[in-house]
PDB file of C-alpha atoms and ligand atoms in Angstrom:
ATOM      1  CA  UNK A   1      13.319  -1.281 -47.372  1.00  0.00           C
ATOM      2  CA  UNK A   2       9.865  -2.692 -46.706  1.00  0.00           C
ATOM      3  CA  UNK A   3       6.868  -0.967 -45.186  1.00  0.00           C
ATOM      4  CA  UNK A   4       3.778  -3.068 -44.492  1.00  0.00           C
ATOM      5  CA  UNK A   5       0.540  -1.364 -45.460  1.00  0.00           C
ATOM      6  CA  UNK A   6      -1.472  -0.683 -42.314  1.00  0.00           C
ATOM      7  CA  UNK A   7      -4.146   1.616 -41.050  1.00  0.00           C
ATOM      8  CA  UNK A   8      -1.792   3.630 -38.840  1.00  0.00           C
ATOM      9  CA  UNK A   9      -1.491   7.348 -39.325  1.00  0.00           C
ATOM     10  CA  UNK A  10       0.846   8.558 -42.097  1.00  0.00           C
ATOM     11  CA  UNK A  11       2.942  10.397 -39.524  1.00  0.00           C
ATOM     12  CA  UNK A  12       3.726   7.050 -37.908  1.00  0.00           C
ATOM     13  CA  UNK A  13       4.931   5.346 -41.093  1.00  0.00           C
ATOM     14  CA  UNK A  14       6.878   8.466 -41.981  1.00  0.00           C
ATOM     15  CA  UNK A  15       8.599   8.476 -38.563  1.00  0.00           C
ATOM     16  CA  UNK A  16       9.537   4.796 -38.962  1.00  0.00           C
ATOM     17  CA  UNK A  17      10.934   5.366 -42.449  1.00  0.00           C
ATOM     18  CA  UNK A  18      12.911   8.392 -41.353  1.00  0.00           C
ATOM     19  CA  UNK A  19      14.382   6.548 -38.366  1.00  0.00           C
ATOM     20  CA  UNK A  20      15.419   3.651 -40.599  1.00  0.00           C
ATOM     21  CA  UNK A  21      16.942   5.878 -43.265  1.00  0.00           C
ATOM     22  CA  UNK A  22      18.720   8.056 -40.762  1.00  0.00           C
ATOM     23  CA  UNK A  23      20.323   5.327 -38.667  1.00  0.00           C
ATOM     24  CA  UNK A  24      20.843   2.422 -41.111  1.00  0.00           C
ATOM     25  CA  UNK A  25      24.294   3.746 -41.950  1.00  0.00           C
ATOM     26  CA  UNK A  26      25.327   4.092 -38.287  1.00  0.00           C
ATOM     27  CA  UNK A  27      28.017   1.449 -37.761  1.00  0.00           C
ATOM     28  CA  UNK A  28      28.857   2.167 -34.139  1.00  0.00           C
ATOM     29  CA  UNK A  29      28.914  -0.686 -31.667  1.00  0.00           C
ATOM     30  CA  UNK A  30      29.827  -4.365 -31.931  1.00  0.00           C
ATOM     31  CA  UNK A  31      27.874  -7.601 -31.927  1.00  0.00           C
ATOM     32  CA  UNK A  32      28.049  -9.475 -28.618  1.00  0.00           C
ATOM     33  CA  UNK A  33      30.902 -11.966 -28.885  1.00  0.00           C
ATOM     34  CA  UNK A  34      30.922 -13.686 -25.479  1.00  0.00           C
ATOM     35  CA  UNK A  35      28.162 -15.913 -26.870  1.00  0.00           C
ATOM     36  CA  UNK A  36      29.842 -17.237 -30.064  1.00  0.00           C
ATOM     37  CA  UNK A  37      26.629 -17.479 -32.120  1.00  0.00           C
ATOM     38  CA  UNK A  38      25.790 -13.797 -31.645  1.00  0.00           C
ATOM     39  CA  UNK A  39      29.101 -12.689 -33.145  1.00  0.00           C
ATOM     40  CA  UNK A  40      28.092 -14.343 -36.436  1.00  0.00           C
ATOM     41  CA  UNK A  41      24.750 -12.534 -36.919  1.00  0.00           C
ATOM     42  CA  UNK A  42      24.976 -10.036 -39.854  1.00  0.00           C
ATOM     43  CA  UNK A  43      25.676  -6.659 -38.242  1.00  0.00           C
ATOM     44  CA  UNK A  44      23.789  -4.611 -40.843  1.00  0.00           C
ATOM     45  CA  UNK A  45      20.353  -6.090 -40.055  1.00  0.00           C
ATOM     46  CA  UNK A  46      17.966  -3.381 -38.905  1.00  0.00           C
ATOM     47  CA  UNK A  47      14.234  -3.586 -38.279  1.00  0.00           C
ATOM     48  CA  UNK A  48      11.760  -1.340 -36.489  1.00  0.00           C
ATOM     49  CA  UNK A  49       8.126  -2.106 -35.598  1.00  0.00           C
ATOM     50  CA  UNK A  50       5.379  -0.217 -33.833  1.00  0.00           C
ATOM     51  CA  UNK A  51       2.032  -1.632 -32.713  1.00  0.00           C
ATOM     52  CA  UNK A  52      -0.869   0.203 -31.105  1.00  0.00           C
ATOM     53  CA  UNK A  53      -3.258  -1.188 -28.509  1.00  0.00           C
ATOM     54  CA  UNK A  54      -5.941  -1.612 -31.198  1.00  0.00           C
ATOM     55  CA  UNK A  55      -3.611  -3.995 -33.061  1.00  0.00           C
ATOM     56  CA  UNK A  56      -2.738  -1.623 -35.918  1.00  0.00           C
ATOM     57  CA  UNK A  57       0.938  -1.646 -36.703  1.00  0.00           C
ATOM     58  CA  UNK A  58       3.673  -0.547 -39.066  1.00  0.00           C
ATOM     59  CA  UNK A  59       7.152  -1.852 -39.681  1.00  0.00           C
ATOM     60  CA  UNK A  60      10.271  -1.127 -41.677  1.00  0.00           C
ATOM     61  CA  UNK A  61      13.414  -3.058 -42.557  1.00  0.00           C
ATOM     62  CA  UNK A  62      14.394  -6.533 -41.319  1.00  0.00           C
ATOM     63  CA  UNK A  63      11.349  -7.130 -39.135  1.00  0.00           C
ATOM     64  CA  UNK A  64      11.012 -10.799 -40.204  1.00  0.00           C
ATOM     65  CA  UNK A  65      14.514 -11.818 -39.156  1.00  0.00           C
ATOM     66  CA  UNK A  66      14.384 -14.167 -36.143  1.00  0.00           C
ATOM     67  CA  UNK A  67      16.967 -13.166 -33.539  1.00  0.00           C
ATOM     68  CA  UNK A  68      17.744 -14.355 -30.000  1.00  0.00           C
ATOM     69  CA  UNK A  69      15.510 -12.728 -27.398  1.00  0.00           C
ATOM     70  CA  UNK A  70      18.291 -12.883 -24.745  1.00  0.00           C
ATOM     71  CA  UNK A  71      17.670 -10.511 -21.832  1.00  0.00           C
ATOM     72  CA  UNK A  72      14.313  -9.295 -23.115  1.00  0.00           C
ATOM     73  CA  UNK A  73      13.059 -12.735 -22.042  1.00  0.00           C
ATOM     74  CA  UNK A  74      13.492 -11.583 -18.433  1.00  0.00           C
ATOM     75  CA  UNK A  75      10.436  -9.315 -18.798  1.00  0.00           C
ATOM     76  CA  UNK A  76       8.116 -12.172 -19.728  1.00  0.00           C
ATOM     77  CA  UNK A  77       9.399 -14.661 -17.157  1.00  0.00           C
ATOM     78  CA  UNK A  78       8.897 -11.905 -14.598  1.00  0.00           C
ATOM     79  CA  UNK A  79       5.279 -11.582 -15.779  1.00  0.00           C
ATOM     80  CA  UNK A  80       4.678 -15.272 -15.151  1.00  0.00           C
ATOM     81  CA  UNK A  81       6.318 -15.229 -11.730  1.00  0.00           C
ATOM     82  CA  UNK A  82       4.404 -12.109 -10.659  1.00  0.00           C
ATOM     83  CA  UNK A  83       1.196 -13.969 -11.449  1.00  0.00           C
ATOM     84  CA  UNK A  84       2.544 -16.921  -9.394  1.00  0.00           C
ATOM     85  CA  UNK A  85       3.777 -15.142  -6.262  1.00  0.00           C
ATOM     86  CA  UNK A  86       2.610 -11.493  -6.431  1.00  0.00           C
ATOM     87  CA  UNK A  87       4.562  -8.225  -6.533  1.00  0.00           C
ATOM     88  CA  UNK A  88       5.217  -7.916  -2.793  1.00  0.00           C
ATOM     89  CA  UNK A  89       6.899 -11.274  -2.576  1.00  0.00           C
ATOM     90  CA  UNK A  90       8.885 -10.602  -5.760  1.00  0.00           C
ATOM     91  CA  UNK A  91      10.080  -7.253  -4.436  1.00  0.00           C
ATOM     92  CA  UNK A  92      11.126  -8.649  -1.074  1.00  0.00           C
ATOM     93  CA  UNK A  93      12.976 -11.613  -2.609  1.00  0.00           C
ATOM     94  CA  UNK A  94      14.602  -9.761  -5.543  1.00  0.00           C
ATOM     95  CA  UNK A  95      13.834  -6.011  -5.653  1.00  0.00           C
ATOM     96  CA  UNK A  96      13.451  -3.105  -8.086  1.00  0.00           C
ATOM     97  CA  UNK A  97      16.667  -1.121  -7.760  1.00  0.00           C
ATOM     98  CA  UNK A  98      19.576  -0.627 -10.152  1.00  0.00           C
ATOM     99  CA  UNK A  99      22.840  -2.330  -9.267  1.00  0.00           C
ATOM    100  CA  UNK A 100      24.888   0.354 -11.049  1.00  0.00           C
ATOM    101  CA  UNK A 101      27.013  -2.491 -12.430  1.00  0.00           C
ATOM    102  CA  UNK A 102      26.995  -4.524 -15.672  1.00  0.00           C
ATOM    103  CA  UNK A 103      24.231  -7.111 -16.099  1.00  0.00           C
ATOM    104  CA  UNK A 104      26.437 -10.070 -15.212  1.00  0.00           C
ATOM    105  CA  UNK A 105      28.288  -8.476 -12.306  1.00  0.00           C
ATOM    106  CA  UNK A 106      29.413 -10.713  -9.465  1.00  0.00           C
ATOM    107  CA  UNK A 107      30.695  -7.655  -7.599  1.00  0.00           C
ATOM    108  CA  UNK A 108      27.125  -6.259  -7.382  1.00  0.00           C
ATOM    109  CA  UNK A 109      25.989  -9.533  -5.862  1.00  0.00           C
ATOM    110  CA  UNK A 110      28.790  -9.600  -3.294  1.00  0.00           C
ATOM    111  CA  UNK A 111      28.184  -5.960  -2.337  1.00  0.00           C
ATOM    112  CA  UNK A 112      24.575  -6.742  -1.417  1.00  0.00           C
ATOM    113  CA  UNK A 113      25.120 -10.077   0.336  1.00  0.00           C
ATOM    114  CA  UNK A 114      23.721 -12.026  -2.591  1.00  0.00           C
ATOM    115  CA  UNK A 115      20.531  -9.985  -3.063  1.00  0.00           C
ATOM    116  CA  UNK A 116      20.212  -9.514  -6.827  1.00  0.00           C
ATOM    117  CA  UNK A 117      18.373  -6.116  -6.478  1.00  0.00           C
ATOM    118  CA  UNK A 118      16.318  -6.512  -9.657  1.00  0.00           C
ATOM    119  CA  UNK A 119      15.069  -9.240 -12.038  1.00  0.00           C
ATOM    120  CA  UNK A 120      16.837  -7.857 -15.127  1.00  0.00           C
ATOM    121  CA  UNK A 121      20.440  -8.490 -14.168  1.00  0.00           C
ATOM    122  CA  UNK A 122      21.433 -12.113 -14.775  1.00  0.00           C
ATOM    123  CA  UNK A 123      21.444 -12.933 -11.051  1.00  0.00           C
ATOM    124  CA  UNK A 124      17.952 -11.521 -10.569  1.00  0.00           C
ATOM    125  CA  UNK A 125      16.699 -13.203 -13.723  1.00  0.00           C
ATOM    126  CA  UNK A 126      17.884 -16.604 -12.509  1.00  0.00           C
ATOM    127  CA  UNK A 127      16.388 -15.933  -9.064  1.00  0.00           C
ATOM    128  CA  UNK A 128      13.116 -15.129 -10.875  1.00  0.00           C
ATOM    129  CA  UNK A 129      13.260 -18.414 -12.810  1.00  0.00           C
ATOM    130  CA  UNK A 130      13.841 -20.212  -9.504  1.00  0.00           C
ATOM    131  CA  UNK A 131      10.715 -18.644  -7.946  1.00  0.00           C
ATOM    132  CA  UNK A 132       8.434 -19.994 -10.679  1.00  0.00           C
ATOM    133  CA  UNK A 133       6.199 -22.713  -9.268  1.00  0.00           C
ATOM    134  CA  UNK A 134       7.401 -25.954 -10.903  1.00  0.00           C
ATOM    135  CA  UNK A 135       8.704 -29.323  -9.764  1.00  0.00           C
ATOM    136  CA  UNK A 136      10.843 -30.348 -12.727  1.00  0.00           C
ATOM    137  CA  UNK A 137      13.036 -28.633 -15.309  1.00  0.00           C
ATOM    138  CA  UNK A 138      10.555 -29.658 -18.005  1.00  0.00           C
ATOM    139  CA  UNK A 139       7.610 -28.144 -16.149  1.00  0.00           C
ATOM    140  CA  UNK A 140       9.594 -24.956 -15.426  1.00  0.00           C
ATOM    141  CA  UNK A 141      10.526 -24.549 -19.078  1.00  0.00           C
ATOM    142  CA  UNK A 142       7.063 -25.405 -20.400  1.00  0.00           C
ATOM    143  CA  UNK A 143       5.428 -22.766 -18.208  1.00  0.00           C
ATOM    144  CA  UNK A 144       7.898 -20.117 -19.381  1.00  0.00           C
ATOM    145  CA  UNK A 145       7.496 -21.140 -23.009  1.00  0.00           C
ATOM    146  CA  UNK A 146       3.680 -21.078 -22.770  1.00  0.00           C
ATOM    147  CA  UNK A 147       3.813 -17.561 -21.327  1.00  0.00           C
ATOM    148  CA  UNK A 148       6.074 -16.292 -24.129  1.00  0.00           C
ATOM    149  CA  UNK A 149       3.785 -17.916 -26.713  1.00  0.00           C
ATOM    150  CA  UNK A 150       0.746 -16.194 -25.213  1.00  0.00           C
ATOM    151  CA  UNK A 151       2.520 -12.839 -25.282  1.00  0.00           C
ATOM    152  CA  UNK A 152       3.519 -13.337 -28.928  1.00  0.00           C
ATOM    153  CA  UNK A 153       0.176 -14.843 -29.963  1.00  0.00           C
ATOM    154  CA  UNK A 154       1.756 -17.932 -31.541  1.00  0.00           C
ATOM    155  CA  UNK A 155       4.272 -20.649 -30.709  1.00  0.00           C
ATOM    156  CA  UNK A 156       7.860 -19.398 -30.567  1.00  0.00           C
ATOM    157  CA  UNK A 157      10.777 -21.714 -31.336  1.00  0.00           C
ATOM    158  CA  UNK A 158      14.035 -22.078 -29.441  1.00  0.00           C
ATOM    159  CA  UNK A 159      17.031 -21.489 -31.692  1.00  0.00           C
ATOM    160  CA  UNK A 160      18.944 -24.654 -30.772  1.00  0.00           C
ATOM    161  CA  UNK A 161      22.135 -23.248 -32.264  1.00  0.00           C
ATOM    162  CA  UNK A 162      21.945 -20.272 -29.912  1.00  0.00           C
ATOM    163  CA  UNK A 163      21.124 -22.561 -26.976  1.00  0.00           C
ATOM    164  CA  UNK A 164      24.077 -24.867 -27.682  1.00  0.00           C
ATOM    165  CA  UNK A 165      26.396 -21.906 -28.156  1.00  0.00           C
ATOM    166  CA  UNK A 166      25.254 -20.285 -24.936  1.00  0.00           C
ATOM    167  CA  UNK A 167      25.084 -23.496 -22.874  1.00  0.00           C
ATOM    168  CA  UNK A 168      28.703 -24.268 -23.724  1.00  0.00           C
ATOM    169  CA  UNK A 169      29.904 -20.785 -22.779  1.00  0.00           C
ATOM    170  CA  UNK A 170      27.777 -19.879 -19.738  1.00  0.00           C
ATOM    171  CA  UNK A 171      30.265 -20.727 -16.980  1.00  0.00           C
ATOM    172  CA  UNK A 172      29.977 -17.188 -15.596  1.00  0.00           C
ATOM    173  CA  UNK A 173      26.198 -17.519 -15.214  1.00  0.00           C
ATOM    174  CA  UNK A 174      26.660 -20.921 -13.559  1.00  0.00           C
ATOM    175  CA  UNK A 175      28.981 -19.235 -11.075  1.00  0.00           C
ATOM    176  CA  UNK A 176      26.319 -16.597 -10.373  1.00  0.00           C
ATOM    177  CA  UNK A 177      23.705 -19.332  -9.877  1.00  0.00           C
ATOM    178  CA  UNK A 178      25.856 -21.068  -7.231  1.00  0.00           C
ATOM    179  CA  UNK A 179      26.597 -17.749  -5.538  1.00  0.00           C
ATOM    180  CA  UNK A 180      22.865 -17.024  -5.301  1.00  0.00           C
ATOM    181  CA  UNK A 181      22.400 -20.470  -3.771  1.00  0.00           C
ATOM    182  CA  UNK A 182      25.108 -19.823  -1.190  1.00  0.00           C
ATOM    183  CA  UNK A 183      23.396 -16.589  -0.096  1.00  0.00           C
ATOM    184  CA  UNK A 184      19.888 -18.089   0.034  1.00  0.00           C
ATOM    185  CA  UNK A 185      18.445 -16.312  -3.015  1.00  0.00           C
ATOM    186  CA  UNK A 186      18.174 -19.391  -5.256  1.00  0.00           C
ATOM    187  CA  UNK A 187      14.869 -21.189  -4.739  1.00  0.00           C
ATOM    188  CA  UNK A 188      15.389 -24.309  -6.895  1.00  0.00           C
ATOM    189  CA  UNK A 189      18.294 -26.419  -8.132  1.00  0.00           C
ATOM    190  CA  UNK A 190      20.889 -23.866  -9.362  1.00  0.00           C
ATOM    191  CA  UNK A 191      22.064 -25.777 -12.432  1.00  0.00           C
ATOM    192  CA  UNK A 192      18.514 -26.621 -13.480  1.00  0.00           C
ATOM    193  CA  UNK A 193      17.604 -22.957 -13.153  1.00  0.00           C
ATOM    194  CA  UNK A 194      20.679 -21.780 -15.072  1.00  0.00           C
ATOM    195  CA  UNK A 195      19.866 -24.197 -17.875  1.00  0.00           C
ATOM    196  CA  UNK A 196      16.214 -23.107 -18.122  1.00  0.00           C
ATOM    197  CA  UNK A 197      17.387 -19.476 -18.064  1.00  0.00           C
ATOM    198  CA  UNK A 198      19.823 -20.218 -20.906  1.00  0.00           C
ATOM    199  CA  UNK A 199      17.000 -21.823 -22.884  1.00  0.00           C
ATOM    200  CA  UNK A 200      14.675 -18.857 -22.368  1.00  0.00           C
ATOM    201  CA  UNK A 201      17.417 -16.535 -23.681  1.00  0.00           C
ATOM    202  CA  UNK A 202      17.653 -18.697 -26.836  1.00  0.00           C
ATOM    203  CA  UNK A 203      14.051 -18.202 -27.930  1.00  0.00           C
ATOM    204  CA  UNK A 204      13.925 -16.810 -31.471  1.00  0.00           C
ATOM    205  CA  UNK A 205      11.717 -13.779 -32.088  1.00  0.00           C
ATOM    206  CA  UNK A 206      11.182 -11.276 -34.884  1.00  0.00           C
ATOM    207  CA  UNK A 207      10.531  -7.569 -34.422  1.00  0.00           C
ATOM    208  CA  UNK A 208       6.881  -8.329 -35.124  1.00  0.00           C
ATOM    209  CA  UNK A 209       6.823 -10.879 -32.260  1.00  0.00           C
ATOM    210  CA  UNK A 210       8.572  -8.486 -29.916  1.00  0.00           C
ATOM    211  CA  UNK A 211       6.265  -5.597 -30.633  1.00  0.00           C
ATOM    212  CA  UNK A 212       3.244  -7.856 -30.061  1.00  0.00           C
ATOM    213  CA  UNK A 213       4.713  -9.009 -26.745  1.00  0.00           C
ATOM    214  CA  UNK A 214       5.332  -5.399 -25.766  1.00  0.00           C
ATOM    215  CA  UNK A 215       1.952  -4.044 -26.797  1.00  0.00           C
ATOM    216  CA  UNK A 216       0.364  -6.726 -24.629  1.00  0.00           C
ATOM    217  CA  UNK A 217       1.944  -4.913 -21.674  1.00  0.00           C
ATOM    218  CA  UNK A 218       0.865  -1.526 -23.049  1.00  0.00           C
ATOM    219  CA  UNK A 219      -2.644  -2.954 -23.300  1.00  0.00           C
ATOM    220  CA  UNK A 220      -2.853  -3.881 -19.604  1.00  0.00           C
ATOM    221  CA  UNK A 221      -1.874  -7.532 -20.074  1.00  0.00           C
ATOM    222  CA  UNK A 222      -4.277  -8.486 -22.888  1.00  0.00           C
ATOM    223  CA  UNK A 223      -2.776  -9.443 -26.247  1.00  0.00           C
ATOM    224  CA  UNK A 224      -4.668  -7.228 -28.747  1.00  0.00           C
ATOM    225  CA  UNK A 225      -4.191  -9.738 -31.572  1.00  0.00           C
ATOM    226  CA  UNK A 226      -5.645 -12.755 -29.719  1.00  0.00           C
ATOM    227  CA  UNK A 227      -7.659 -10.913 -27.033  1.00  0.00           C
ATOM    228  CA  UNK A 228      -6.140 -13.342 -24.513  1.00  0.00           C
ATOM    229  CA  UNK A 229      -5.221 -12.066 -21.045  1.00  0.00           C
ATOM    230  CA  UNK A 230      -1.632 -13.212 -20.471  1.00  0.00           C
ATOM    231  CA  UNK A 231      -0.726 -11.406 -17.232  1.00  0.00           C
ATOM    232  CA  UNK A 232      -2.940 -10.095 -14.453  1.00  0.00           C
ATOM    233  CA  UNK A 233      -3.714  -6.379 -14.895  1.00  0.00           C
ATOM    234  CA  UNK A 234      -2.353  -5.555 -11.429  1.00  0.00           C
ATOM    235  CA  UNK A 235       1.017  -7.052 -12.337  1.00  0.00           C
ATOM    236  CA  UNK A 236       1.654  -4.865 -15.384  1.00  0.00           C
ATOM    237  CA  UNK A 237       2.702  -1.782 -13.392  1.00  0.00           C
ATOM    238  CA  UNK A 238       5.380  -3.702 -11.440  1.00  0.00           C
ATOM    239  CA  UNK A 239       6.803  -4.992 -14.744  1.00  0.00           C
ATOM    240  CA  UNK A 240       6.886  -1.465 -16.174  1.00  0.00           C
ATOM    241  CA  UNK A 241       8.507  -0.224 -12.950  1.00  0.00           C
ATOM    242  CA  UNK A 242      11.298  -2.764 -13.397  1.00  0.00           C
ATOM    243  CA  UNK A 243      11.711  -1.781 -17.056  1.00  0.00           C
ATOM    244  CA  UNK A 244      11.822   1.902 -16.101  1.00  0.00           C
ATOM    245  CA  UNK A 245      14.498   1.432 -13.457  1.00  0.00           C
ATOM    246  CA  UNK A 246      16.532  -1.446 -14.840  1.00  0.00           C
ATOM    247  CA  UNK A 247      15.663  -2.189 -18.468  1.00  0.00           C
ATOM    248  CA  UNK A 248      18.950  -1.113 -20.019  1.00  0.00           C
ATOM    249  CA  UNK A 249      21.247  -2.176 -17.168  1.00  0.00           C
ATOM    250  CA  UNK A 250      23.726   0.427 -15.989  1.00  0.00           C
ATOM    251  CA  UNK A 251      22.695   2.941 -18.691  1.00  0.00           C
ATOM    252  CA  UNK A 252      18.959   2.829 -17.972  1.00  0.00           C
ATOM    253  CA  UNK A 253      19.122   6.447 -16.782  1.00  0.00           C
ATOM    254  CA  UNK A 254      20.581   7.628 -20.093  1.00  0.00           C
ATOM    255  CA  UNK A 255      17.849   5.771 -21.970  1.00  0.00           C
ATOM    256  CA  UNK A 256      15.088   7.196 -19.801  1.00  0.00           C
ATOM    257  CA  UNK A 257      16.513  10.694 -20.159  1.00  0.00           C
ATOM    258  CA  UNK A 258      16.369  10.413 -23.958  1.00  0.00           C
ATOM    259  CA  UNK A 259      13.349   8.168 -24.579  1.00  0.00           C
ATOM    260  CA  UNK A 260      11.211   8.634 -21.460  1.00  0.00           C
ATOM    261  CA  UNK A 261       9.702   5.146 -21.659  1.00  0.00           C
ATOM    262  CA  UNK A 262      10.012   1.788 -19.898  1.00  0.00           C
ATOM    263  CA  UNK A 263      12.397  -0.265 -22.028  1.00  0.00           C
ATOM    264  CA  UNK A 264      14.271  -3.541 -22.221  1.00  0.00           C
ATOM    265  CA  UNK A 265      17.214  -4.622 -24.296  1.00  0.00           C
ATOM    266  CA  UNK A 266      18.935  -7.920 -25.058  1.00  0.00           C
ATOM    267  CA  UNK A 267      22.443  -8.752 -26.252  1.00  0.00           C
ATOM    268  CA  UNK A 268      20.883 -10.349 -29.344  1.00  0.00           C
ATOM    269  CA  UNK A 269      20.286  -6.773 -30.560  1.00  0.00           C
ATOM    270  CA  UNK A 270      16.603  -6.491 -29.712  1.00  0.00           C
ATOM    271  CA  UNK A 271      15.112  -3.556 -27.847  1.00  0.00           C
ATOM    272  CA  UNK A 272      11.579  -2.870 -26.639  1.00  0.00           C
ATOM    273  CA  UNK A 273       9.846   0.294 -25.427  1.00  0.00           C
ATOM    274  CA  UNK A 274       6.344   0.353 -23.963  1.00  0.00           C
ATOM    275  CA  UNK A 275       3.964   3.319 -23.959  1.00  0.00           C
ATOM    276  CA  UNK A 276       1.252   2.351 -21.432  1.00  0.00           C
ATOM    277  CA  UNK A 277      -2.217   2.522 -22.927  1.00  0.00           C
ATOM    278  CA  UNK A 278      -0.891   3.488 -26.359  1.00  0.00           C
ATOM    279  CA  UNK A 279       1.627   1.278 -28.150  1.00  0.00           C
ATOM    280  CA  UNK A 280       4.945  -0.556 -28.133  1.00  0.00           C
ATOM    281  CA  UNK A 281       8.068  -0.040 -30.230  1.00  0.00           C
ATOM    282  CA  UNK A 282      10.444  -2.889 -31.050  1.00  0.00           C
ATOM    283  CA  UNK A 283      13.748  -2.575 -32.862  1.00  0.00           C
ATOM    284  CA  UNK A 284      16.480  -4.991 -33.839  1.00  0.00           C
ATOM    285  CA  UNK A 285      20.076  -4.203 -34.821  1.00  0.00           C
ATOM    286  CA  UNK A 286      22.893  -6.456 -33.535  1.00  0.00           C
ATOM    287  CA  UNK A 287      25.763  -4.021 -32.771  1.00  0.00           C
ATOM    288  CA  UNK A 288      25.770  -3.075 -29.082  1.00  0.00           C
ATOM    289  CA  UNK A 289      27.214  -0.270 -26.994  1.00  0.00           C
ATOM    290  CA  UNK A 290      29.518  -1.081 -24.062  1.00  0.00           C
ATOM    291  CA  UNK A 291      26.588  -1.660 -21.695  1.00  0.00           C
ATOM    292  CA  UNK A 292      25.134  -4.297 -24.073  1.00  0.00           C
ATOM    293  CA  UNK A 293      22.311  -2.285 -25.658  1.00  0.00           C
ATOM    294  CA  UNK A 294      21.607  -2.080 -29.413  1.00  0.00           C
ATOM    295  CA  UNK A 295      23.043   1.195 -30.727  1.00  0.00           C
ATOM    296  CA  UNK A 296      20.665   1.645 -33.660  1.00  0.00           C
ATOM    297  CA  UNK A 297      17.762   0.270 -31.618  1.00  0.00           C
ATOM    298  CA  UNK A 298      18.195   3.002 -29.027  1.00  0.00           C
ATOM    299  CA  UNK A 299      18.474   5.695 -31.699  1.00  0.00           C
ATOM    300  CA  UNK A 300      15.319   4.450 -33.418  1.00  0.00           C
ATOM    301  CA  UNK A 301      13.359   4.398 -30.153  1.00  0.00           C
ATOM    302  CA  UNK A 302      14.554   7.888 -29.277  1.00  0.00           C
ATOM    303  CA  UNK A 303      13.574   9.191 -32.709  1.00  0.00           C
ATOM    304  CA  UNK A 304      10.078   7.670 -32.521  1.00  0.00           C
ATOM    305  CA  UNK A 305       9.523   8.809 -28.954  1.00  0.00           C
ATOM    306  CA  UNK A 306      10.417  12.398 -29.854  1.00  0.00           C
ATOM    307  CA  UNK A 307       8.682  12.547 -33.238  1.00  0.00           C
ATOM    308  CA  UNK A 308       5.448  10.932 -32.086  1.00  0.00           C
ATOM    309  CA  UNK A 309       5.467  12.610 -28.634  1.00  0.00           C
ATOM    310  CA  UNK A 310       5.455   9.311 -26.777  1.00  0.00           C
ATOM    311  CA  UNK A 311       7.663  10.181 -23.795  1.00  0.00           C
ATOM    312  CA  UNK A 312       5.893   9.801 -20.450  1.00  0.00           C
ATOM    313  CA  UNK A 313       7.731  12.898 -19.243  1.00  0.00           C
ATOM    314  CA  UNK A 314       6.394  15.395 -21.793  1.00  0.00           C
TER     315      UNK A 314
HETATM  316  N1  LIG B 401      21.870 -14.808 -22.165  1.00  0.00           N
HETATM  317  C1  LIG B 401      22.588 -13.606 -21.886  1.00  0.00           C
HETATM  318  C2  LIG B 401      23.435 -13.778 -20.640  1.00  0.00           C
HETATM  319  O1  LIG B 401      23.002 -14.447 -19.764  1.00  0.00           O
HETATM  320  C3  LIG B 401      21.610 -12.492 -21.730  1.00  0.00           C
HETATM  321  C4  LIG B 401      22.262 -11.185 -21.347  1.00  0.00           C
HETATM  322  C5  LIG B 401      21.670  -9.979 -22.005  1.00  0.00           C
HETATM  323  O2  LIG B 401      20.969 -10.013 -23.009  1.00  0.00           O
HETATM  324  N2  LIG B 401      22.035  -8.856 -21.455  1.00  0.00           N
HETATM  325  O3  LIG B 401      24.510 -13.284 -20.510  1.00  0.00           O
END
């Protein structure tokens, strides 16, 4: 186990260590297997990071392991698109309500005449990608990539193995993209959008990257490590609203009940929680619960929220 020396309070490093020790031996959940690459990631990896708005941070465990960002990418594409079109337009074209169904549900889409309801289910995420102002696939991808890089404070790589694995097994998402098109909620070429979406999900990040991306939201849209503004201040609250309502798919309520913070998970095993004005927590552990959320990641976030009194509801 590795703890980086930092200037954070001892109680913070102690809480991280305790969370890691307590949950490292929890073997509940299973790696995602519908994307072949993800099934092969070692299931025992476990990292936890915390970063405060002044840039101080602490971490424990496998925080240098680069994993696939997957659905957490949806947060940062949303940030870019909010800066492009504004929150009102985003809310009228997509929304901020839970579907009550799994993240890749076609039923949810049919029930609402193609309206995706929120940008964190796959349908809404692809609709978000389609709203980004770009003429070509290359331009669309480069804008997304530049935004992620600014959030992380350095250039992030695409894991081409993840991309190839996902691109050859994403027929369900392609179906969703065409369905969105048929209902008028797809605002660019559906297959181009699906491909760019697949690429954004394949970006490789470490816990350290994720916590930096998250603390940039906690810090009102300014990356505390680079001091660069990466999203307009007025667009941070809409992002946190989406994370609060929809960040962990159809079990977002359970998460909020226990953690009391805006969050976002990905099927790569990453999970992010944001404490506005204070800090962000990032965790990584590949085995997922049935909704697709990291089991140990959720436990770690809950432990830190309780121990450090971070819940917005207390
Ligand atoms: N790339 C994944 C998919 O589209 C992302 C889903 C997730 O992390 N929940 O299915």
